[in-house]
Short mmCIF file of C-alpha atoms and ligand atoms in Angstrom, two decimals:
data_model
loop_
_atom_site.label_atom_id
_atom_site.label_comp_id
_atom_site.label_asym_id
_atom_site.label_seq_id
_atom_site.Cartn_x
_atom_site.Cartn_y
_atom_site.Cartn_z
CA MET A 100 0.00 0.00 0.00
CA SER A 101 2.69 2.49 0.99
CA GLU A 102 6.14 3.35 -0.41
CA LYS A 103 8.95 1.05 0.78
CA ARG A 104 9.38 1.76 4.49
CA SER A 105 12.38 3.87 5.42
CA HIS A 106 14.99 2.79 7.96
CA PHE A 107 17.43 4.48 10.25
CA THR A 108 20.81 3.36 8.95
CA SER A 109 22.51 2.88 12.33
CA ARG A 110 21.63 2.29 15.96
CA ILE A 111 23.22 5.56 16.97
CA GLY A 112 21.12 7.30 14.30
CA PHE A 113 17.97 5.80 15.82
CA VAL A 114 19.00 6.65 19.40
CA LEU A 115 19.85 10.25 18.51
CA ALA A 116 16.64 10.75 16.56
CA ALA A 117 14.50 9.29 19.35
CA ALA A 118 16.43 11.25 21.98
CA GLY A 119 15.97 14.32 19.78
CA SER A 120 12.26 13.72 19.89
CA ALA A 121 12.24 13.26 23.65
CA VAL A 122 14.48 16.23 24.45
CA GLY A 123 12.34 19.23 23.71
CA LEU A 124 10.51 22.16 25.17
CA GLY A 125 9.37 19.81 27.90
CA ASN A 126 12.91 19.46 29.22
CA LEU A 127 14.00 23.05 28.94
CA TRP A 128 10.89 24.98 29.69
CA ARG A 129 8.62 22.72 31.71
CA PHE A 130 10.97 20.59 33.81
CA PRO A 131 12.83 23.40 35.67
CA TYR A 132 9.70 25.14 36.89
CA LEU A 133 8.01 21.90 37.91
CA ALA A 134 11.11 20.81 39.82
CA ALA A 135 11.17 24.15 41.60
CA LYS A 136 7.48 24.05 42.33
CA TYR A 137 7.41 20.52 43.68
CA GLY A 138 10.23 20.57 46.18
CA GLY A 139 13.54 20.45 44.21
CA GLY A 140 15.58 17.35 45.09
CA ILE A 141 12.60 15.25 46.08
CA PHE A 142 10.98 15.85 42.70
CA LEU A 143 14.24 14.90 40.96
CA LEU A 144 14.46 11.67 42.90
CA ILE A 145 10.90 10.61 42.14
CA TYR A 146 11.35 11.62 38.51
CA ILE A 147 14.46 9.47 38.07
CA ILE A 148 12.83 6.44 39.73
CA LEU A 149 9.81 6.79 37.48
CA ALA A 150 12.01 7.19 34.37
CA VAL A 151 13.76 3.85 34.84
CA THR A 152 10.55 1.98 35.64
CA PHE A 153 7.36 3.49 34.26
CA GLY A 154 8.99 5.46 31.41
CA PHE A 155 11.18 2.50 30.52
CA ALA A 156 8.23 0.09 30.27
CA LEU A 157 6.13 2.38 28.09
CA MET A 158 8.97 3.28 25.77
CA VAL A 159 10.07 -0.32 25.26
CA THR A 160 6.45 -1.22 24.50
CA GLU A 161 5.91 1.47 21.90
CA ILE A 162 9.20 0.92 20.07
CA ALA A 163 8.62 -2.86 20.07
CA ILE A 164 5.07 -2.49 18.71
CA GLY A 165 6.40 -0.24 15.93
CA ARG A 166 9.28 -2.52 14.99
CA ARG A 167 7.23 -5.70 15.16
CA THR A 168 4.36 -4.42 13.05
CA ARG A 169 6.33 -2.04 10.80
CA LYS A 170 3.30 0.22 10.86
CA SER A 171 2.42 3.71 12.11
CA CYS A 172 0.20 3.91 15.20
CA LEU A 173 -2.89 4.06 12.99
CA PHE A 174 -2.57 0.38 12.05
CA ALA A 175 -0.07 -1.00 14.55
CA TYR A 176 -2.60 -1.59 17.36
CA LYS A 177 -4.98 -3.31 14.97
CA GLU A 178 -2.19 -5.60 13.83
CA ALA A 179 -1.58 -6.58 17.46
CA ASP A 180 -5.26 -7.29 18.13
CA LYS A 181 -8.28 -6.47 15.95
CA ARG A 182 -10.40 -5.50 18.97
CA PHE A 183 -8.01 -2.64 19.64
CA SER A 184 -8.23 -1.12 16.16
CA ALA A 185 -10.06 1.95 17.49
CA LEU A 186 -6.89 2.83 19.35
CA GLY A 187 -5.32 3.59 15.95
CA PRO A 188 -7.39 6.65 15.02
CA LEU A 189 -7.43 7.82 18.64
CA SER A 190 -3.65 7.82 18.87
CA ALA A 191 -3.27 9.27 15.37
CA LEU A 192 -5.29 12.26 16.53
CA ILE A 193 -2.67 13.14 19.15
CA PRO A 194 0.25 14.27 16.92
CA ALA A 195 -2.29 16.01 14.69
CA LEU A 196 -3.41 18.14 17.64
CA ILE A 197 0.04 18.64 19.19
CA THR A 198 2.21 19.51 16.16
CA PRO A 199 0.41 22.77 15.33
CA TYR A 200 0.64 24.30 18.81
CA TYR A 201 4.15 22.97 19.40
CA CYS A 202 5.23 24.83 16.24
CA VAL A 203 3.60 28.03 17.58
CA ILE A 204 5.87 27.85 20.64
CA GLY A 205 8.77 26.95 18.32
CA GLY A 206 8.00 30.21 16.50
CA TRP A 207 8.28 32.17 19.77
CA VAL A 208 11.67 30.52 20.35
CA ILE A 209 13.12 31.58 16.99
CA LYS A 210 11.71 35.07 17.43
CA TYR A 211 13.63 35.37 20.72
CA LEU A 212 16.75 33.88 19.15
CA TYR A 213 16.53 36.44 16.35
CA GLU A 214 16.06 39.36 18.74
CA PHE A 215 19.04 38.27 20.84
CA ILE A 216 21.19 37.92 17.71
CA ILE A 217 20.36 41.42 16.45
CA GLY A 218 21.10 42.84 19.88
CA HIS A 219 17.59 43.58 21.13
CA ASP A 220 18.22 41.89 24.45
CA THR A 221 17.27 45.01 26.41
CA VAL A 222 13.92 45.19 24.63
CA LEU A 223 13.25 41.51 25.36
CA ALA A 224 13.92 42.14 29.02
CA SER A 225 11.30 44.86 29.31
CA ASP A 226 8.14 44.13 31.26
CA ALA A 227 5.20 42.81 29.29
CA TYR A 228 7.31 42.30 26.13
CA PHE A 229 6.27 38.68 25.84
CA ASN A 230 2.65 39.43 26.49
CA ASN A 231 2.61 42.19 23.90
CA PHE A 232 4.25 39.93 21.36
CA ILE A 233 1.84 37.02 21.64
CA THR A 234 -1.25 39.21 21.75
CA VAL A 235 -0.38 41.29 18.70
CA SER A 236 -2.68 41.11 15.66
CA ALA A 237 -1.45 39.94 12.29
CA SER A 238 0.74 42.66 10.79
CA GLY A 239 3.25 40.71 8.70
CA SER A 240 6.12 42.39 10.56
CA SER A 241 8.82 40.77 12.68
CA ASN A 242 6.58 41.42 15.67
CA ASP A 243 3.92 39.17 14.27
CA PRO A 244 3.83 35.71 15.90
CA MET A 245 2.22 34.30 12.73
CA VAL A 246 5.34 35.13 10.71
CA TRP A 247 7.56 33.21 13.15
CA PHE A 248 5.12 30.35 13.33
CA PHE A 249 5.20 30.04 9.52
CA ILE A 250 9.01 30.14 9.41
CA TYR A 251 9.23 27.49 12.11
CA VAL A 252 6.77 25.15 10.35
CA LEU A 253 8.65 25.54 7.07
CA LEU A 254 11.96 24.72 8.78
CA THR A 255 10.45 21.58 10.31
CA ALA A 256 8.84 20.57 7.02
CA SER A 257 12.08 20.98 5.06
CA VAL A 258 13.92 18.51 7.29
CA VAL A 259 11.02 16.05 7.13
CA LEU A 260 10.91 16.42 3.35
CA LEU A 261 14.51 15.21 3.11
CA GLY A 262 13.38 11.88 4.58
CA VAL A 263 14.25 9.60 7.46
CA ASN A 264 17.96 9.15 6.66
CA LYS A 265 19.01 12.31 4.88
CA GLY A 266 16.75 14.58 6.91
CA ILE A 267 15.93 13.28 10.38
CA GLU A 268 18.91 11.01 11.04
CA THR A 269 21.54 13.38 9.65
CA MET A 270 20.02 16.36 11.43
CA SER A 271 19.84 14.52 14.76
CA LYS A 272 23.44 13.32 14.47
CA PHE A 273 24.51 16.90 13.92
CA LEU A 274 22.23 18.72 16.37
CA MET A 275 22.19 16.40 19.38
CA PRO A 276 25.94 16.58 20.18
CA ILE A 277 25.81 20.38 19.84
CA LEU A 278 22.80 20.40 22.14
CA VAL A 279 24.67 18.45 24.82
CA LEU A 280 27.72 20.73 24.59
CA LEU A 281 25.59 23.86 24.79
CA SER A 282 23.73 22.49 27.81
CA ILE A 283 26.93 21.68 29.67
CA PHE A 284 28.47 25.04 28.82
CA ILE A 285 25.45 27.13 29.87
CA ALA A 286 24.87 25.10 33.04
CA GLY A 287 28.57 25.45 33.92
CA TYR A 288 28.44 29.19 33.36
CA SER A 289 25.28 29.57 35.45
CA LEU A 290 26.94 27.89 38.39
CA THR A 291 29.81 30.37 38.39
CA LEU A 292 27.49 33.36 38.85
CA PRO A 293 27.59 35.13 42.20
CA GLY A 294 24.77 33.87 44.40
CA ALA A 295 24.26 30.73 42.30
CA MET A 296 24.84 28.40 45.24
CA GLU A 297 21.58 29.40 46.92
CA GLY A 298 19.70 28.29 43.81
CA LEU A 299 21.72 25.12 43.51
CA LYS A 300 20.82 24.17 47.07
CA PHE A 301 17.21 24.95 46.42
CA TYR A 302 17.29 22.78 43.28
CA LEU A 303 19.15 19.78 44.63
CA ILE A 304 18.40 19.49 48.35
CA PRO A 305 15.09 17.74 48.92
CA ASP A 306 12.54 19.88 50.74
CA PHE A 307 10.17 17.37 52.30
CA SER A 308 7.74 20.07 53.31
CA HIS A 309 6.93 20.39 49.59
CA PHE A 310 6.37 16.69 49.22
CA SER A 311 2.78 15.69 48.56
CA LEU A 312 0.66 13.72 46.15
CA SER A 313 1.11 16.62 43.74
CA THR A 314 4.88 16.01 43.63
CA VAL A 315 4.29 12.47 42.44
CA LEU A 316 1.53 13.51 40.06
CA GLY A 317 3.66 16.30 38.65
CA ALA A 318 6.63 13.96 38.11
CA MET A 319 4.47 11.29 36.46
CA GLY A 320 2.86 13.75 34.06
CA GLN A 321 6.16 15.37 33.16
CA LEU A 322 7.83 12.06 32.47
CA PHE A 323 5.16 11.02 30.12
CA TYR A 324 5.35 14.34 28.29
CA SER A 325 9.11 14.45 28.24
CA MET A 326 9.70 10.98 26.85
CA SER A 327 7.36 11.57 23.88
CA LEU A 328 5.12 8.71 24.97
CA ALA A 329 1.62 7.90 23.72
CA MET A 330 1.75 10.22 20.74
CA GLY A 331 2.59 7.62 18.11
CA ILE A 332 6.16 8.91 17.77
CA MET A 333 7.98 5.97 19.33
CA ILE A 334 5.83 3.51 17.36
CA THR A 335 6.76 5.31 14.15
CA TYR A 336 10.46 5.54 14.99
CA GLY A 337 10.40 1.90 16.11
CA SER A 338 8.96 0.95 12.73
CA TYR A 339 12.08 2.48 11.14
CA MET A 340 14.49 0.66 13.48
CA LYS A 341 16.58 -2.23 12.20
CA ASP A 342 15.89 -5.71 13.59
CA ASP A 343 19.45 -6.36 14.69
CA ASN A 344 19.71 -3.25 16.89
CA SER A 345 19.32 -3.79 20.62
CA LEU A 346 16.02 -2.30 21.67
CA GLU A 347 16.59 -2.39 25.41
CA SER A 348 19.96 -0.66 25.39
CA SER A 349 18.65 1.94 22.94
CA VAL A 350 15.84 2.78 25.34
CA GLY A 351 18.36 3.03 28.20
CA GLN A 352 20.40 5.55 26.21
CA ILE A 353 17.37 7.61 25.21
CA GLU A 354 16.36 7.78 28.87
CA ILE A 355 19.82 8.90 29.94
CA PHE A 356 19.81 11.60 27.28
CA ASP A 357 16.37 12.88 28.14
CA THR A 358 16.85 12.90 31.90
CA SER A 359 20.34 14.44 31.76
CA ILE A 360 19.20 17.33 29.60
CA ALA A 361 16.24 17.95 31.92
CA LEU A 362 18.55 17.97 34.96
CA LEU A 363 21.00 20.27 33.16
CA ALA A 364 18.15 22.60 32.22
CA GLY A 365 17.39 23.00 35.91
CA LEU A 366 21.07 23.81 36.54
CA MET A 367 21.03 26.37 33.73
CA ILE A 368 17.93 28.15 34.84
CA ILE A 369 17.33 27.84 38.57
CA PRO A 370 20.61 29.20 40.04
CA PRO A 371 20.69 32.39 37.92
CA VAL A 372 17.00 33.13 38.50
CA VAL A 373 17.37 32.70 42.25
CA ALA A 374 20.55 34.82 42.23
CA PHE A 375 18.80 37.50 40.17
CA ASN A 376 16.01 37.68 42.72
CA GLY A 377 18.40 38.02 45.63
CA GLY A 378 17.93 34.46 46.83
CA ASP A 379 14.17 34.37 46.35
CA PRO A 380 13.10 31.25 44.44
CA SER A 381 9.42 32.21 44.02
CA GLN A 382 9.79 33.42 40.40
CA ILE A 383 10.89 30.02 39.17
CA SER A 384 7.53 28.58 39.93
CA ALA A 385 6.12 31.41 37.79
CA GLY A 386 5.32 28.65 35.33
CA PRO A 387 5.36 28.86 31.57
CA GLY A 388 6.26 32.56 31.61
CA LEU A 389 9.64 31.62 33.07
CA MET A 390 11.44 31.10 29.76
CA PHE A 391 10.07 34.04 27.81
CA GLY A 392 9.29 36.48 30.62
CA VAL A 393 11.82 36.00 33.40
CA LEU A 394 14.93 34.60 31.67
CA PRO A 395 15.60 37.54 29.30
CA LYS A 396 15.66 39.78 32.38
CA VAL A 397 18.12 37.45 34.08
CA PHE A 398 20.36 37.31 30.98
CA GLN A 399 20.24 41.09 30.79
CA SER A 400 21.72 41.33 34.27
CA MET A 401 24.60 38.93 33.56
CA ILE A 402 28.03 39.71 32.15
CA GLY A 403 27.96 38.35 28.60
CA GLY A 404 24.19 37.95 28.94
CA ARG A 405 23.46 38.61 25.28
CA PHE A 406 25.86 35.87 24.24
CA ILE A 407 24.36 33.45 26.78
CA GLY A 408 20.89 34.44 25.55
CA ILE A 409 21.86 33.55 21.99
CA LEU A 410 23.31 30.21 23.05
CA PHE A 411 20.33 29.43 25.27
CA PHE A 412 17.69 30.11 22.64
CA LEU A 413 19.79 28.28 20.04
CA LEU A 414 19.74 25.29 22.38
CA VAL A 415 15.98 25.55 22.88
CA PHE A 416 15.52 25.89 19.13
CA PHE A 417 17.52 22.73 18.38
CA ALA A 418 15.66 20.81 21.07
CA ALA A 419 12.26 21.96 19.81
CA LEU A 420 13.14 21.33 16.16
CA THR A 421 14.15 17.69 16.65
CA SER A 422 10.86 17.18 18.54
CA SER A 423 8.61 18.88 16.01
CA ILE A 424 10.34 16.89 13.26
CA SER A 425 9.37 13.68 15.06
CA LEU A 426 5.79 14.87 15.49
CA MET A 427 5.48 15.78 11.82
CA GLU A 428 7.15 12.56 10.67
CA THR A 429 4.60 10.62 12.72
CA MET A 430 1.81 12.33 10.83
CA ILE A 431 3.56 11.62 7.51
CA SER A 432 3.87 7.92 8.34
CA ILE A 433 0.18 7.79 9.30
CA LEU A 434 -0.81 9.40 6.00
CA GLN A 435 1.49 7.21 3.95
CA ASP A 436 0.15 4.07 5.64
CA THR A 437 -3.37 5.17 4.68
CA ILE A 438 -3.01 6.34 1.10
CA LYS A 439 -0.36 5.69 -1.48
CA ILE A 440 1.18 9.11 -2.02
CA ARG A 441 4.64 10.43 -2.56
CA ARG A 442 6.54 11.82 0.40
CA VAL A 443 6.53 15.31 -1.02
CA THR A 444 2.74 15.31 -1.42
CA ALA A 445 2.36 14.02 2.13
CA VAL A 446 4.69 16.71 3.51
CA VAL A 447 2.89 19.50 1.63
CA SER A 448 -0.55 18.34 2.82
CA ILE A 449 0.54 17.94 6.44
CA THR A 450 2.29 21.33 6.38
CA ALA A 451 -0.91 22.99 5.13
CA PHE A 452 -2.87 21.28 7.90
CA VAL A 453 -0.37 22.33 10.60
CA LEU A 454 -0.45 25.93 9.37
CA LEU A 455 -4.24 26.01 9.42
CA LEU A 456 -4.79 24.45 12.82
CA GLY A 457 -1.82 26.21 14.38
CA THR A 458 -3.25 29.56 13.36
CA LEU A 459 -5.94 29.09 16.02
CA SER A 460 -3.33 28.64 18.76
CA CYS A 461 -1.14 31.41 17.38
CA LEU A 462 -3.95 33.96 17.30
CA GLY A 463 -5.59 32.59 20.43
CA TYR A 464 -3.98 35.20 22.67
CA GLY A 465 -4.71 38.11 20.33
CA PRO A 466 -7.49 38.43 17.75
CA LEU A 467 -9.09 35.11 18.75
CA SER A 468 -8.79 35.55 22.49
CA HIS A 469 -12.57 35.85 22.84
CA ILE A 470 -12.94 32.18 21.85
CA THR A 471 -12.09 30.04 24.85
CA PRO A 472 -12.84 26.32 24.46
CA MET A 473 -13.42 24.83 27.94
CA GLY A 474 -12.44 28.18 29.37
CA MET A 475 -8.91 28.09 27.95
CA SER A 476 -6.90 29.71 25.17
CA PHE A 477 -6.64 27.52 22.07
CA LEU A 478 -3.04 26.57 22.85
CA ASP A 479 -3.84 25.54 26.41
CA PHE A 480 -6.92 23.71 25.22
CA PHE A 481 -5.00 21.56 22.70
CA ASP A 482 -2.32 20.93 25.30
CA PHE A 483 -4.89 19.89 27.89
CA LEU A 484 -6.86 17.70 25.50
CA THR A 485 -3.76 15.79 24.38
CA ASN A 486 -1.47 15.66 27.41
CA SER A 487 -4.08 15.41 30.13
CA ILE A 488 -6.82 13.37 28.48
CA LEU A 489 -5.96 11.55 25.25
CA MET A 490 -2.40 10.51 26.01
CA PRO A 491 -3.13 8.87 29.38
CA ILE A 492 -6.09 7.05 27.79
CA VAL A 493 -4.03 5.77 24.85
CA ALA A 494 -1.16 4.71 27.11
CA PHE A 495 -3.54 3.00 29.53
CA LEU A 496 -5.18 1.01 26.72
CA THR A 497 -1.75 0.13 25.34
CA CYS A 498 -0.81 -1.36 28.73
CA ILE A 499 -4.05 -3.36 28.80
CA LEU A 500 -3.47 -4.57 25.24
CA ILE A 501 0.07 -5.77 25.91
CA GLY A 502 -0.24 -6.73 29.57
CA HIS A 503 -3.60 -8.50 29.50
CA VAL A 504 -4.76 -9.18 25.95
CA VAL A 505 -1.94 -10.19 23.60
CA GLY A 506 0.48 -10.85 26.45
CA THR A 507 3.88 -9.43 27.24
CA ARG A 508 5.49 -12.03 24.93
CA PHE A 509 4.46 -9.75 22.06
CA VAL A 510 6.98 -7.18 23.24
CA GLU A 511 9.50 -9.55 24.85
CA GLU A 512 10.02 -11.51 21.61
CA GLU A 513 10.75 -8.29 19.81
CA VAL A 514 13.24 -7.14 22.45
CA GLU A 515 14.94 -10.56 22.45
CA LYS A 516 15.12 -10.79 18.65
CA ASN A 517 18.53 -11.75 17.25
CA GLY A 518 19.70 -13.13 20.57
CA HIS A 519 19.50 -9.90 22.59
CA ARG A 520 19.01 -10.29 26.34
CA PHE A 521 16.08 -8.55 28.01
CA GLY A 522 17.74 -7.61 31.31
CA ARG A 523 14.82 -5.81 32.91
CA LYS A 524 12.19 -8.36 31.78
CA LYS A 525 10.73 -9.06 35.24
CA LEU A 526 10.49 -5.39 36.02
CA TYR A 527 8.95 -4.82 32.60
CA ARG A 528 6.21 -7.40 33.19
CA ILE A 529 5.18 -5.96 36.54
CA MET A 530 5.26 -2.41 35.24
CA ILE A 531 3.25 -2.97 32.09
CA ARG A 532 0.62 -5.22 33.66
CA TRP A 533 0.03 -3.62 37.02
CA VAL A 534 1.95 -0.51 37.95
CA SER A 535 1.78 1.57 34.74
CA PRO A 536 -1.99 1.23 34.23
CA VAL A 537 -2.53 2.40 37.81
CA ILE A 538 -0.14 5.34 37.33
CA LEU A 539 -1.92 6.28 34.12
CA LEU A 540 -5.33 6.20 35.73
CA VAL A 541 -4.01 8.38 38.55
CA ILE A 542 -2.62 10.88 35.99
CA LEU A 543 -5.92 10.97 34.13
CA LEU A 544 -8.09 11.34 37.22
CA GLY A 545 -5.68 13.85 38.76
CA GLU A 546 -5.77 16.04 35.65
CA VAL A 547 -9.56 15.91 35.42
CA ALA A 548 -9.85 16.72 39.13
CA LYS A 549 -7.46 19.64 38.63
CA TYR A 550 -9.58 20.96 35.78
CA PHE A 551 -12.72 20.87 37.89
CA GLY A 552 -10.90 22.58 40.73
CA LEU A 553 -11.13 19.53 42.99
CA LEU A 554 -7.38 19.31 43.37
CA ALA A 555 -5.33 22.42 43.98
CA ILE A 556 -1.87 21.96 42.47
N1 LIG B 201 9.10 15.16 24.36
C1 LIG B 201 9.19 16.40 23.70
C2 LIG B 201 9.29 17.52 24.71
O1 LIG B 201 9.54 17.25 25.87
O2 LIG B 201 9.14 18.67 24.35
C3 LIG B 201 8.15 16.51 22.68
C4 LIG B 201 6.74 16.75 23.08
C5 LIG B 201 6.21 16.50 24.31
C6 LIG B 201 5.94 17.26 22.19
C7 LIG B 201 4.90 16.73 24.60
C8 LIG B 201 4.63 17.52 22.49
C9 LIG B 201 4.10 17.26 23.71
F1 LIG B 201 2.86 17.51 23.98
#
């Protein structure tokens, strides 16, 4: 039905592409403020434990399903068991809803990068700059978020157009090492700033008074988001993975990548923000506004701040780009599994779709701000619908499918293919059958309770 399926040429190519997908805005923008909000060290500890258990089990499952079926998520579940075919369209909906708004945020990132490069760092640091930027109406100028959104989508689409090897694999092999170096450099620099130690203590030393059910809920949700789970990406990338590559060790390396960059992001951001505020950590928990609102002010106050600002937003840009590429590629593979079309036609159609749907999120703070689905801006609404509702449901049903319907052998055989050892098999079985479904239900119920104001976190 479809063109011959592409393959990553090497194991390292697969690992870097999947790590590129996992390392994204979630690590750099979401992780630091959640860690700060939920008690620093204690959040980190819970996060790491969850990564090597819950995250591990779900990621192994998705990659194995993809490689075993050689299908995108739309048909992979059906191939595993016909009764689960409805899971296909449900999961295919997720990247279709996420990609557009993710590219809107990607547009904000390149706008900030551009302004830092041309030396407008003082302007970026002014109060309400971010708010004015995202609420502006379409003007076609460099202050128009639509312009940056379009540029960002076109950048993503051009890499995807080049294909799995020449585009995604080559790009990941080039960008991921740079990303690691940039992270280490910026984190190192942050720690040398006067007053940084206060922030470091706040970040690393567990504060048990902040420990609550919300800490665990926050860590579970973030992990899920950060590892690009339940959005069809790992199934798609798994379907491009060669049979002789070790699945288990690849997952281990992706986890190390993702978690290290998240931890480094905290080191980059928390100490300077705390130092900037004279030892007061409250602004870190400011939430999403941290990266675009607070950080430019912090950079402005540092020696060499403009240079660090350029490097920081370059890093965020690379991280976001490798993630949006994976989201768009997932949509391409879904389309190509459904109808026989050339890659270029698929990329053009998906790009048009992303531009159309993303426009709602992009204008949702300005001209469209009077439309508020479920009481939220469009961007928040799409984020809530996918991350809080659809993704936990899809992941929960995936656990039931593998753990209780087709049996864990379905995944284990794939992991053990070509004589590979499945070292964490016992842990895997317990996680996928019992622990992960419970965690996923807790995430789902917690998010719904939060929405209805029944849980204050
Ligand atoms: N895992 C990536 C990140 O942390 O940014 C990609 C991603 C996560 C995309 C969650 C979209 C999303 F909703």
